[in-house]
Short mmCIF file of C-alpha atoms and ligand atoms in Angstrom, two decimals:
data_model
loop_
_atom_site.label_atom_id
_atom_site.label_comp_id
_atom_site.label_asym_id
_atom_site.label_seq_id
_atom_site.Cartn_x
_atom_site.Cartn_y
_atom_site.Cartn_z
CA MET A 1 0.13 0.19 -0.10
CA THR A 2 1.38 3.40 -0.71
CA GLU A 3 2.27 5.77 2.10
CA LEU A 4 0.58 9.17 2.64
CA ILE A 5 2.51 11.82 2.15
CA PHE A 6 2.52 12.52 5.84
CA GLU A 7 4.13 9.38 6.58
CA LEU A 8 7.03 9.83 4.32
CA THR A 9 7.96 12.90 6.63
CA SER A 10 11.41 13.36 7.50
CA PRO A 11 11.99 16.60 9.84
CA GLY A 12 14.21 19.41 8.13
CA ARG A 13 13.53 18.10 4.54
CA LYS A 14 11.96 20.49 2.19
CA ALA A 15 11.21 20.75 -1.01
CA TYR A 16 11.85 24.26 -2.03
CA THR A 17 15.26 26.38 -1.95
CA LEU A 18 14.68 30.03 -0.86
CA PRO A 19 18.05 32.85 -0.87
CA ASP A 20 18.79 33.96 2.53
CA CYS A 21 16.88 36.82 3.92
CA ASP A 22 18.86 40.06 3.42
CA VAL A 23 16.60 42.22 4.86
CA ASP A 24 17.68 43.44 8.78
CA VAL A 25 14.08 43.13 10.42
CA ASP A 26 13.28 41.52 13.20
CA TYR A 27 10.08 39.74 12.00
CA ASP A 28 9.88 37.43 15.48
CA ASP A 29 9.20 40.71 17.16
CA LYS A 30 6.32 42.01 14.67
CA ILE A 31 4.44 39.05 14.00
CA LYS A 32 4.90 36.84 17.20
CA ASP A 33 1.30 37.79 17.86
CA PHE A 34 0.31 36.26 14.99
CA ILE A 35 2.31 32.80 15.10
CA ASP A 36 1.13 30.02 16.62
CA GLU A 37 2.99 28.17 19.47
CA GLU A 38 2.22 24.49 18.04
CA PRO A 39 3.67 24.72 14.48
CA VAL A 40 1.18 23.40 11.67
CA ASN A 41 1.88 19.56 11.11
CA LEU A 42 2.73 19.80 7.38
CA PRO A 43 4.60 16.90 5.45
CA GLU A 44 8.47 17.81 5.34
CA VAL A 45 9.68 15.81 2.08
CA SER A 46 12.28 16.58 -0.57
CA GLU A 47 11.08 17.48 -4.00
CA GLN A 48 12.51 14.16 -5.18
CA ASP A 49 10.07 12.64 -2.31
CA LEU A 50 7.04 14.69 -3.46
CA MET A 51 7.42 14.05 -7.19
CA ARG A 52 7.67 10.28 -6.82
CA HIS A 53 4.61 10.14 -4.30
CA TYR A 54 2.03 12.15 -7.00
CA VAL A 55 3.43 10.02 -9.84
CA GLU A 56 2.85 6.84 -8.18
CA LEU A 57 -0.56 7.79 -6.71
CA SER A 58 -1.51 9.37 -10.21
CA THR A 59 -0.65 5.68 -11.48
CA LEU A 60 -2.84 4.08 -8.96
CA ASN A 61 -5.93 5.44 -10.18
CA PHE A 62 -7.48 4.83 -13.29
CA HIS A 63 -7.89 7.42 -15.83
CA VAL A 64 -8.28 8.00 -19.69
CA ASP A 65 -4.86 8.66 -20.32
CA LYS A 66 -3.89 5.20 -18.93
CA GLY A 67 -6.45 2.98 -20.50
CA MET A 68 -9.77 2.64 -22.37
CA TYR A 69 -12.78 3.90 -20.41
CA PRO A 70 -15.55 2.50 -22.21
CA LEU A 71 -18.23 4.22 -19.67
CA GLY A 72 -21.55 4.26 -21.41
CA SER A 73 -23.00 7.75 -21.73
CA CYS A 74 -19.80 9.44 -20.19
CA THR A 75 -18.24 9.67 -23.64
CA MET A 76 -14.45 9.03 -21.90
CA LYS A 77 -12.95 9.85 -25.19
CA TYR A 78 -9.02 11.04 -25.35
CA ASN A 79 -8.78 14.64 -24.61
CA PRO A 80 -6.13 16.02 -27.00
CA LYS A 81 -3.73 18.46 -24.52
CA ILE A 82 -3.63 21.27 -26.99
CA ASN A 83 -6.99 22.28 -25.76
CA GLU A 84 -5.31 22.32 -22.11
CA ASP A 85 -2.75 24.91 -23.37
CA ILE A 86 -5.27 26.58 -25.20
CA ALA A 87 -7.60 27.37 -22.07
CA ARG A 88 -4.22 28.03 -20.23
CA LEU A 89 -3.44 31.06 -22.33
CA ASP A 90 -3.45 34.34 -20.07
CA GLY A 91 -5.93 35.72 -22.08
CA PHE A 92 -8.41 33.57 -20.77
CA SER A 93 -7.10 32.47 -17.46
CA ASP A 94 -6.17 35.47 -16.15
CA ILE A 95 -9.67 37.05 -17.00
CA HIS A 96 -11.32 39.11 -13.83
CA PRO A 97 -14.99 38.37 -14.03
CA TYR A 98 -16.04 41.41 -13.53
CA SER A 99 -13.66 43.39 -16.30
CA ALA A 100 -15.43 45.73 -18.50
CA ASP A 101 -16.68 44.58 -21.95
CA GLU A 102 -14.62 46.43 -23.78
CA ASP A 103 -11.56 44.89 -21.93
CA ILE A 104 -12.40 41.20 -22.81
CA GLN A 105 -13.50 41.13 -26.43
CA GLY A 106 -11.53 38.22 -26.81
CA LEU A 107 -13.20 36.17 -24.43
CA LEU A 108 -16.58 37.40 -25.70
CA GLU A 109 -15.78 36.96 -29.37
CA MET A 110 -14.75 33.31 -28.34
CA LEU A 111 -18.22 32.59 -27.11
CA PHE A 112 -19.82 34.45 -29.72
CA ASP A 113 -17.88 32.59 -32.35
CA PHE A 114 -18.94 29.21 -30.40
CA GLU A 115 -22.26 29.99 -30.59
CA LYS A 116 -22.22 30.27 -34.23
CA ASP A 117 -20.98 26.65 -34.54
CA LEU A 118 -22.86 25.03 -32.04
CA LYS A 119 -26.01 26.58 -34.04
CA ILE A 120 -24.77 24.98 -37.12
CA LEU A 121 -24.40 21.80 -35.43
CA THR A 122 -27.64 21.51 -33.61
CA GLY A 123 -30.23 23.66 -35.66
CA MET A 124 -31.00 25.85 -32.41
CA ASP A 125 -30.85 29.76 -32.57
CA LYS A 126 -29.43 30.77 -29.35
CA PHE A 127 -27.30 29.41 -26.74
CA THR A 128 -26.50 29.97 -23.27
CA PHE A 129 -22.90 28.53 -21.78
CA GLN A 130 -23.72 29.16 -18.22
CA PRO A 131 -25.13 25.68 -17.34
CA ALA A 132 -22.15 23.60 -15.34
CA ALA A 133 -23.12 20.41 -16.43
CA GLY A 134 -25.67 18.27 -18.51
CA ALA A 135 -28.10 17.91 -15.71
CA HIS A 136 -27.53 21.99 -15.11
CA GLY A 137 -28.57 22.37 -18.59
CA GLU A 138 -31.80 20.20 -18.14
CA LEU A 139 -32.67 22.31 -14.76
CA THR A 140 -32.26 25.65 -16.89
CA GLY A 141 -34.67 23.83 -19.48
CA ILE A 142 -37.36 23.26 -16.95
CA LYS A 143 -37.42 26.48 -15.51
CA ILE A 144 -38.04 27.86 -19.05
CA PHE A 145 -40.64 25.21 -19.67
CA ARG A 146 -42.44 26.62 -16.32
CA LYS A 147 -41.96 30.27 -17.07
CA TYR A 148 -43.30 29.73 -20.56
CA PHE A 149 -46.33 28.38 -19.62
CA ASP A 150 -46.83 30.57 -16.85
CA ASN A 151 -46.57 33.59 -19.11
CA LYS A 152 -49.21 31.68 -21.59
CA GLY A 153 -51.49 31.38 -18.61
CA GLU A 154 -51.35 27.54 -19.18
CA ASP A 155 -51.88 25.05 -15.99
CA ARG A 156 -49.31 22.15 -17.14
CA ASP A 157 -48.01 20.11 -14.36
CA LYS A 158 -46.69 17.12 -16.06
CA ILE A 159 -43.60 16.08 -17.76
CA ILE A 160 -43.22 12.68 -20.21
CA VAL A 161 -40.19 10.91 -20.09
CA PRO A 162 -39.62 7.71 -21.62
CA ASP A 163 -37.92 4.75 -19.79
CA SER A 164 -34.94 4.56 -21.91
CA ALA A 165 -34.10 8.03 -20.76
CA HIS A 166 -30.94 9.26 -19.05
CA GLY A 167 -31.57 9.06 -15.14
CA THR A 168 -31.21 12.95 -14.91
CA ASN A 169 -34.43 13.64 -17.31
CA PRO A 170 -36.70 12.22 -14.65
CA ALA A 171 -34.90 13.97 -11.86
CA THR A 172 -34.81 17.24 -13.22
CA ALA A 173 -38.94 17.26 -14.38
CA SER A 174 -39.32 16.27 -10.79
CA MET A 175 -37.12 18.83 -9.11
CA GLY A 176 -38.69 21.58 -11.69
CA GLY A 177 -42.01 20.62 -9.76
CA PHE A 178 -43.49 18.60 -12.36
CA GLU A 179 -45.17 14.98 -12.20
CA VAL A 180 -43.26 12.53 -14.16
CA ILE A 181 -44.95 10.32 -16.32
CA THR A 182 -43.07 7.38 -17.56
CA ILE A 183 -43.75 5.86 -21.08
CA LYS A 184 -42.63 2.34 -22.05
CA SER A 185 -40.19 1.52 -24.83
CA ASN A 186 -41.27 -0.87 -27.67
CA ASP A 187 -39.59 -4.16 -28.32
CA LYS A 188 -37.36 -1.98 -30.86
CA GLY A 189 -36.23 0.08 -27.77
CA CYS A 190 -37.54 2.97 -29.27
CA VAL A 191 -40.49 5.19 -27.68
CA ASP A 192 -43.78 3.24 -27.93
CA LEU A 193 -45.86 5.75 -29.95
CA ASP A 194 -49.35 4.88 -28.93
CA ALA A 195 -48.07 5.11 -24.90
CA LEU A 196 -46.86 8.85 -26.22
CA ARG A 197 -50.38 9.99 -27.74
CA ASP A 198 -52.02 8.30 -24.53
CA ALA A 199 -50.14 10.12 -22.03
CA MET A 200 -49.84 13.23 -24.16
CA ASP A 201 -52.74 16.13 -23.26
CA GLU A 202 -53.34 19.67 -22.60
CA THR A 203 -52.21 19.09 -18.95
CA VAL A 204 -48.44 18.01 -19.90
CA ALA A 205 -45.93 20.57 -20.35
CA GLY A 206 -43.97 18.63 -22.73
CA LEU A 207 -41.44 15.84 -22.98
CA TYR A 208 -37.93 14.85 -21.79
CA LEU A 209 -36.21 12.89 -24.51
CA THR A 210 -32.70 11.31 -24.74
CA ASN A 211 -31.69 10.80 -28.37
CA PRO A 212 -29.90 8.31 -28.85
CA ASN A 213 -31.56 6.94 -25.95
CA THR A 214 -29.79 4.83 -23.24
CA LEU A 215 -29.68 2.15 -25.23
CA GLY A 216 -27.76 3.71 -28.03
CA ILE A 217 -30.75 3.51 -30.21
CA PHE A 218 -31.81 6.74 -32.46
CA GLU A 219 -35.16 7.06 -31.90
CA GLU A 220 -36.69 6.25 -35.55
CA ASP A 221 -40.05 7.85 -35.13
CA ILE A 222 -38.48 11.28 -33.64
CA LEU A 223 -40.75 13.37 -36.21
CA GLU A 224 -43.83 11.59 -35.10
CA ILE A 225 -42.80 12.01 -31.70
CA ALA A 226 -42.35 15.86 -31.90
CA LYS A 227 -45.79 16.01 -33.76
CA ILE A 228 -47.53 14.49 -31.14
CA VAL A 229 -46.24 16.55 -28.55
CA HIS A 230 -46.52 19.82 -30.40
CA ASP A 231 -50.07 19.15 -31.91
CA GLU A 232 -50.83 19.10 -27.73
CA GLY A 233 -49.09 22.55 -27.29
CA GLY A 234 -46.37 20.67 -25.14
CA LEU A 235 -42.92 21.68 -25.55
CA LEU A 236 -39.93 19.35 -26.55
CA TYR A 237 -36.62 19.00 -24.87
CA TYR A 238 -33.68 17.06 -26.54
CA ASP A 239 -31.14 15.92 -24.06
CA GLY A 240 -28.13 15.70 -26.60
CA ALA A 241 -25.34 14.37 -23.99
CA ASN A 242 -25.35 11.74 -26.74
CA LEU A 243 -24.20 13.97 -29.60
CA ASN A 244 -20.94 12.24 -30.00
CA ALA A 245 -23.47 9.82 -32.28
CA THR A 246 -24.94 12.52 -34.29
CA MET A 247 -22.22 15.27 -35.19
CA GLY A 248 -22.69 16.75 -38.65
CA ILE A 249 -25.49 13.94 -39.20
CA SER A 250 -28.58 14.92 -37.82
CA ARG A 251 -29.84 18.01 -35.80
CA PRO A 252 -32.44 18.73 -32.93
CA GLY A 253 -33.56 21.70 -34.04
CA ASP A 254 -34.42 19.91 -37.70
CA MET A 255 -36.77 17.76 -35.60
CA GLY A 256 -38.74 20.00 -34.00
CA PHE A 257 -37.04 20.50 -30.60
CA ASP A 258 -37.44 23.23 -28.85
CA ILE A 259 -34.53 23.26 -26.47
CA VAL A 260 -31.43 21.25 -26.30
CA HIS A 261 -28.45 20.60 -24.08
CA LEU A 262 -25.27 19.64 -24.95
CA ASN A 263 -22.39 18.11 -22.69
CA LEU A 264 -18.93 19.97 -23.90
CA HIS A 265 -17.11 17.64 -21.01
CA LYS A 266 -18.40 14.78 -23.09
CA THR A 267 -18.52 15.14 -27.15
CA PHE A 268 -16.39 18.01 -26.89
CA SER A 269 -13.48 16.84 -25.52
CA ALA A 270 -13.19 18.47 -22.18
CA PRO A 271 -12.01 16.15 -19.54
CA HIS A 272 -14.51 15.00 -16.78
CA GLY A 273 -15.30 12.63 -14.15
CA GLY A 274 -14.42 13.06 -10.43
CA GLY A 275 -16.57 16.34 -9.90
CA GLY A 276 -14.67 18.41 -12.13
CA PRO A 277 -16.19 21.31 -13.56
CA GLY A 278 -18.27 20.58 -16.73
CA SER A 279 -20.17 22.64 -19.25
CA GLY A 280 -23.68 21.95 -20.16
CA PRO A 281 -24.92 24.82 -22.58
CA ILE A 282 -28.28 24.89 -23.77
CA GLY A 283 -29.76 25.91 -26.98
CA VAL A 284 -33.32 27.29 -27.62
CA LYS A 285 -35.42 28.42 -30.40
CA ASP A 286 -36.04 31.52 -31.00
CA PHE A 287 -39.48 32.13 -29.41
CA LEU A 288 -37.64 30.91 -26.18
CA THR A 289 -34.73 33.18 -26.72
CA GLN A 290 -36.11 36.00 -24.26
CA TYR A 291 -36.30 33.23 -21.35
CA LEU A 292 -32.58 32.56 -21.39
CA PRO A 293 -30.19 33.45 -18.20
CA VAL A 294 -28.36 36.48 -18.60
CA PRO A 295 -26.01 37.99 -19.69
CA VAL A 296 -25.90 36.71 -23.27
CA VAL A 297 -23.34 37.76 -25.89
CA LYS A 298 -24.22 40.11 -28.38
CA LYS A 299 -22.75 42.27 -31.09
CA ASP A 300 -23.42 45.89 -30.69
CA ASP A 301 -25.50 47.96 -33.05
CA ASN A 302 -22.62 48.89 -35.92
CA GLY A 303 -21.55 45.03 -35.53
CA ASN A 304 -17.88 45.29 -34.62
CA LYS A 305 -18.01 44.83 -30.94
CA TYR A 306 -19.18 42.59 -28.52
CA LYS A 307 -21.12 43.20 -25.40
CA LEU A 308 -23.03 41.42 -22.96
CA ASP A 309 -26.65 41.98 -22.99
CA TYR A 310 -29.06 42.03 -19.64
CA SER A 311 -31.93 43.06 -21.32
CA LEU A 312 -33.94 39.42 -21.90
CA GLU A 313 -37.50 40.49 -21.44
CA ASN A 314 -38.60 37.06 -19.71
CA THR A 315 -35.30 35.74 -18.33
CA ILE A 316 -35.34 32.97 -15.81
CA GLY A 317 -32.26 34.84 -13.95
CA LYS A 318 -28.95 33.40 -13.54
CA ILE A 319 -28.60 30.04 -13.01
CA HIS A 320 -24.45 30.03 -12.80
CA GLY A 321 -21.97 33.42 -12.00
CA PHE A 322 -20.90 35.09 -14.95
CA PHE A 323 -20.75 33.32 -18.11
CA GLY A 324 -20.27 29.68 -16.98
CA ASN A 325 -17.22 27.38 -16.62
CA VAL A 326 -15.34 29.28 -19.58
CA GLY A 327 -11.94 27.14 -19.04
CA VAL A 328 -14.19 24.08 -20.54
CA VAL A 329 -15.98 26.02 -23.05
CA VAL A 330 -12.29 27.18 -24.03
CA LYS A 331 -11.34 23.49 -24.34
CA ALA A 332 -14.06 22.54 -26.25
CA TYR A 333 -14.12 25.55 -28.65
CA ALA A 334 -10.37 24.83 -29.62
CA TYR A 335 -11.41 20.80 -30.06
CA THR A 336 -14.11 22.45 -32.54
CA LYS A 337 -11.78 24.37 -34.12
CA LEU A 338 -9.03 21.63 -34.55
CA LEU A 339 -11.54 19.16 -36.09
CA GLY A 340 -14.21 21.61 -38.23
CA LEU A 341 -17.61 20.30 -39.17
CA LYS A 342 -16.09 17.34 -41.37
CA GLY A 343 -13.94 16.21 -38.41
CA LEU A 344 -16.43 16.13 -35.99
CA LYS A 345 -18.69 14.57 -38.36
CA LYS A 346 -15.88 11.71 -38.74
CA VAL A 347 -16.03 11.68 -34.96
CA SER A 348 -19.44 10.42 -34.97
CA GLU A 349 -19.04 7.85 -37.54
CA MET A 350 -16.07 6.37 -35.95
CA ALA A 351 -17.73 6.59 -32.37
CA CYS A 352 -20.57 4.64 -33.87
CA LEU A 353 -18.79 2.29 -35.97
CA ASN A 354 -16.69 1.40 -33.17
CA ALA A 355 -19.62 0.51 -30.90
CA ASN A 356 -21.13 -1.51 -33.53
CA TYR A 357 -17.92 -3.37 -34.15
CA LEU A 358 -17.77 -4.29 -30.40
CA LYS A 359 -21.15 -5.22 -30.09
CA ASP A 360 -21.26 -7.73 -32.99
CA ASN A 361 -17.71 -9.32 -31.79
CA LEU A 362 -19.28 -9.76 -28.20
CA LYS A 363 -23.00 -10.59 -28.62
CA LYS A 364 -22.15 -14.46 -28.67
CA ASP A 365 -20.27 -14.19 -25.27
CA TYR A 366 -23.06 -12.02 -23.56
CA TYR A 367 -26.45 -11.63 -24.02
CA LEU A 368 -27.77 -8.88 -26.28
CA LYS A 369 -31.68 -7.68 -25.77
CA PHE A 370 -31.89 -5.12 -28.59
CA ASN A 371 -29.96 -6.76 -31.44
CA ARG A 372 -29.68 -3.97 -34.07
CA LEU A 373 -27.49 -1.59 -35.31
CA CYS A 374 -26.63 0.79 -32.48
CA LYS A 375 -25.25 4.54 -32.37
CA HIS A 376 -22.39 5.45 -29.93
CA GLU A 377 -23.03 2.74 -27.43
CA PHE A 378 -25.06 -0.83 -26.91
CA VAL A 379 -25.79 -2.83 -23.84
CA LEU A 380 -25.16 -5.99 -22.97
CA SER A 381 -26.35 -8.26 -20.28
CA GLY A 382 -24.69 -10.63 -17.85
CA LYS A 383 -27.83 -12.28 -17.07
CA ASN A 384 -26.73 -15.71 -18.56
CA GLN A 385 -23.31 -15.61 -16.52
CA LYS A 386 -25.72 -14.75 -13.62
CA ALA A 387 -28.06 -17.58 -14.11
CA GLU A 388 -25.67 -20.08 -15.00
CA ASN A 389 -22.72 -19.65 -12.89
CA SER A 390 -24.04 -16.74 -10.46
CA VAL A 391 -21.17 -14.63 -11.86
CA LYS A 392 -23.21 -11.19 -11.52
CA THR A 393 -22.41 -7.88 -13.68
CA LEU A 394 -20.55 -6.21 -11.04
CA ASP A 395 -18.31 -9.45 -10.92
CA ILE A 396 -17.39 -9.17 -14.38
CA ALA A 397 -16.83 -5.68 -14.12
CA LYS A 398 -14.41 -5.87 -11.22
CA ARG A 399 -12.59 -8.57 -13.29
CA MET A 400 -12.12 -6.22 -16.41
CA LEU A 401 -9.93 -3.97 -13.67
CA ASP A 402 -7.55 -7.04 -13.45
CA PHE A 403 -6.93 -6.25 -17.27
CA GLY A 404 -6.20 -2.53 -17.07
CA VAL A 405 -9.58 -1.71 -18.75
CA HIS A 406 -12.07 0.43 -17.05
CA PRO A 407 -15.36 -1.07 -16.43
CA PRO A 408 -18.42 0.10 -18.53
CA THR A 409 -21.50 1.36 -16.81
CA VAL A 410 -23.29 -1.35 -15.06
CA TYR A 411 -27.00 -1.86 -13.75
CA PHE A 412 -28.01 1.37 -16.39
CA PRO A 413 -30.20 1.50 -18.12
CA GLN A 414 -32.92 -0.67 -15.84
CA ILE A 415 -34.47 -2.06 -19.36
CA VAL A 416 -32.06 -4.48 -19.58
CA ASP A 417 -31.23 -6.89 -16.75
CA GLU A 418 -27.44 -7.31 -15.54
CA ALA A 419 -26.83 -4.25 -17.63
CA LEU A 420 -23.33 -3.46 -19.14
CA MET A 421 -23.37 -0.25 -20.92
CA ILE A 422 -20.61 0.45 -23.18
CA GLU A 423 -19.27 2.91 -25.16
CA PRO A 424 -15.74 2.82 -26.91
CA THR A 425 -15.70 6.42 -28.28
CA GLU A 426 -13.94 7.13 -31.55
CA THR A 427 -10.54 7.58 -30.20
CA GLU A 428 -9.93 4.04 -29.30
CA SER A 429 -7.79 2.21 -32.11
CA LYS A 430 -8.70 -1.05 -34.14
CA GLN A 431 -5.79 -2.92 -31.52
CA SER A 432 -7.37 -1.36 -28.56
CA LEU A 433 -10.81 -2.39 -29.63
CA ASP A 434 -9.34 -5.95 -30.59
CA ASN A 435 -7.96 -6.13 -27.08
CA PHE A 436 -11.14 -5.46 -25.21
CA ILE A 437 -12.85 -7.93 -27.08
CA ARG A 438 -10.13 -10.53 -26.33
CA ILE A 439 -10.79 -9.43 -22.56
CA MET A 440 -14.65 -9.61 -22.44
CA LYS A 441 -14.30 -13.20 -24.40
CA LYS A 442 -11.61 -14.30 -21.52
CA ILE A 443 -13.84 -13.26 -18.62
CA ALA A 444 -17.01 -15.03 -20.28
CA SER A 445 -15.28 -18.18 -20.52
CA GLU A 446 -13.84 -17.87 -16.79
CA ALA A 447 -17.24 -17.52 -15.95
CA LYS A 448 -18.34 -20.66 -17.12
CA ASN A 449 -14.81 -22.51 -16.21
CA ASN A 450 -13.64 -20.58 -13.21
CA PRO A 451 -16.32 -18.70 -11.81
CA GLU A 452 -14.31 -17.96 -8.40
CA THR A 453 -11.82 -15.90 -10.20
CA VAL A 454 -14.25 -13.71 -11.40
CA LYS A 455 -16.37 -13.42 -8.53
CA LYS A 456 -13.19 -12.60 -6.42
CA ALA A 457 -11.72 -9.87 -8.66
CA PRO A 458 -9.93 -7.38 -8.85
CA HIS A 459 -6.85 -9.48 -7.92
CA THR A 460 -4.38 -6.92 -9.16
CA THR A 461 -5.57 -3.48 -8.18
CA PRO A 462 -4.19 -1.45 -5.35
CA VAL A 463 -7.53 -2.08 -3.47
CA LYS A 464 -9.09 -5.13 -3.87
CA ARG A 465 -13.12 -4.97 -3.76
CA LEU A 466 -14.57 -2.61 -1.56
CA ASN A 467 -17.61 -2.39 0.61
CA GLU A 468 -19.35 -0.01 -1.57
CA ALA A 469 -22.25 0.50 0.40
CA LYS A 470 -20.59 1.03 3.59
CA ALA A 471 -18.37 3.49 1.95
CA MET A 472 -21.52 5.62 0.78
CA ARG A 473 -22.95 5.36 4.17
CA ASN A 474 -20.03 5.62 6.76
CA PRO A 475 -17.21 7.41 4.74
CA ASP A 476 -14.12 8.00 6.61
CA LEU A 477 -12.25 10.06 4.48
CA LYS A 478 -10.08 11.98 7.12
CA TYR A 479 -6.20 11.39 8.04
CA GLU A 480 -5.61 10.85 11.46
CA ASN A 481 -1.97 11.73 12.35
CA GLU A 482 -1.19 9.75 15.81
C1 PLP B 501 -24.16 12.49 -18.99
C2 PLP B 501 -25.58 12.38 -19.13
C3 PLP B 501 -26.29 13.47 -18.60
C4 PLP B 501 -25.74 14.19 -17.16
O1 PLP B 501 -24.98 15.23 -17.54
P1 PLP B 501 -23.85 15.67 -16.35
O2 PLP B 501 -23.00 16.53 -16.83
O3 PLP B 501 -23.28 14.48 -15.76
O4 PLP B 501 -24.90 16.58 -15.37
C5 PLP B 501 -27.66 13.64 -19.13
N1 PLP B 501 -28.02 12.89 -20.21
C6 PLP B 501 -27.58 11.93 -20.74
C7 PLP B 501 -27.77 11.06 -21.91
C8 PLP B 501 -25.90 12.08 -20.14
O5 PLP B 501 -25.54 11.03 -20.89
#
């Protein structure tokens, strides 16, 4: 087990070098009232101890720079390092959020220009970058739903959410004070149109739809879905966190959707996970522009300067300070400019190709409930392994760690038993995909012939199987220095 940095301490060691003080002041006398009698307990280590310690720690954790990370729905693609360099440029990173508009023309131009790109990509009319994550974008959307119907004097208190939606969709609708009506998928893994027609009436504010859905399937009746909801006066919200499957190919705006969120920290290659900053901009159609959070970026009347506009008539207010998590936006902007529209289209094509390649190579080894062309991800099931050898999906996921692969999303979506939701992304090579197939086949064979090996996994990680329920309920994260 790796030692804590406190345990590496050797009194007097330090990781810095400072010149001798050449000012003749009796500091002790001047500041003695502020000095604690007891020195603060900080680790005393050399620079080399420090470097080795943190490099070692960085290799214990799994991350996308270390190995394949096919975590379904999370789009854990490789993040080009040049995006980091660009986000770190002084002109972006040193800006004070209260700067006057004329002093941050570059930043405003970037936001304005990126908005233009996102409009082209989605078919929407106006964007805000304030939401800090996908779920936050959804919340912004639900607040717009609420205010829009309040202004129209319509009392609509329900939101329809298909059972193949991402979990944040019903959670958001419920947080927005709406009753959630869940509708079932049909045997093709798509929205059941009759169920939608039955559920949709003038008491329903609209539909929250994840597309492609969490089965990795594109809703083939999307135009009919949109029509059913609009015909009853409802609004359409498109959860576009899975845009990695469709860039340059189809646009939520063209399908009739009124609001869409994107996950810049998935599709647009900004690092995420571990609760770090994200960005979930939302785009709306013209008739909802006045509801967006303020400020929005505008060009001034003669069209050569950028400025912040606070004057939106029906704004829902602010949902994040200033312009949102701008550092993340800069990374996504750099990525978009690097690839261009053609490049983004290729990203989506490769993401879908990679997912289908894995699916077709693994469907003999693991049960595949929806056996059809998928988009960026697909959902296998460990139910045969469980029935035949009592090897659970959790065991399979843990065993993957022994082979240096991050497990996929497990037990989600709930409409597939023992689900393994796999999203390879476009950044994995053919060799890497073949390696993944080999590992998955090996685990399937172990589950038959040597189930105990799988059930007791992982065997090679720094910590073995944790009591996850206990870790959730009684987290004890503090360092006690006795
Ligand atoms: C990730 C995801 C979300 C939520 O995004 P966060 O940034 O994690 O809040 C919503 N919907 C789908 C389909 C997602 O994949």
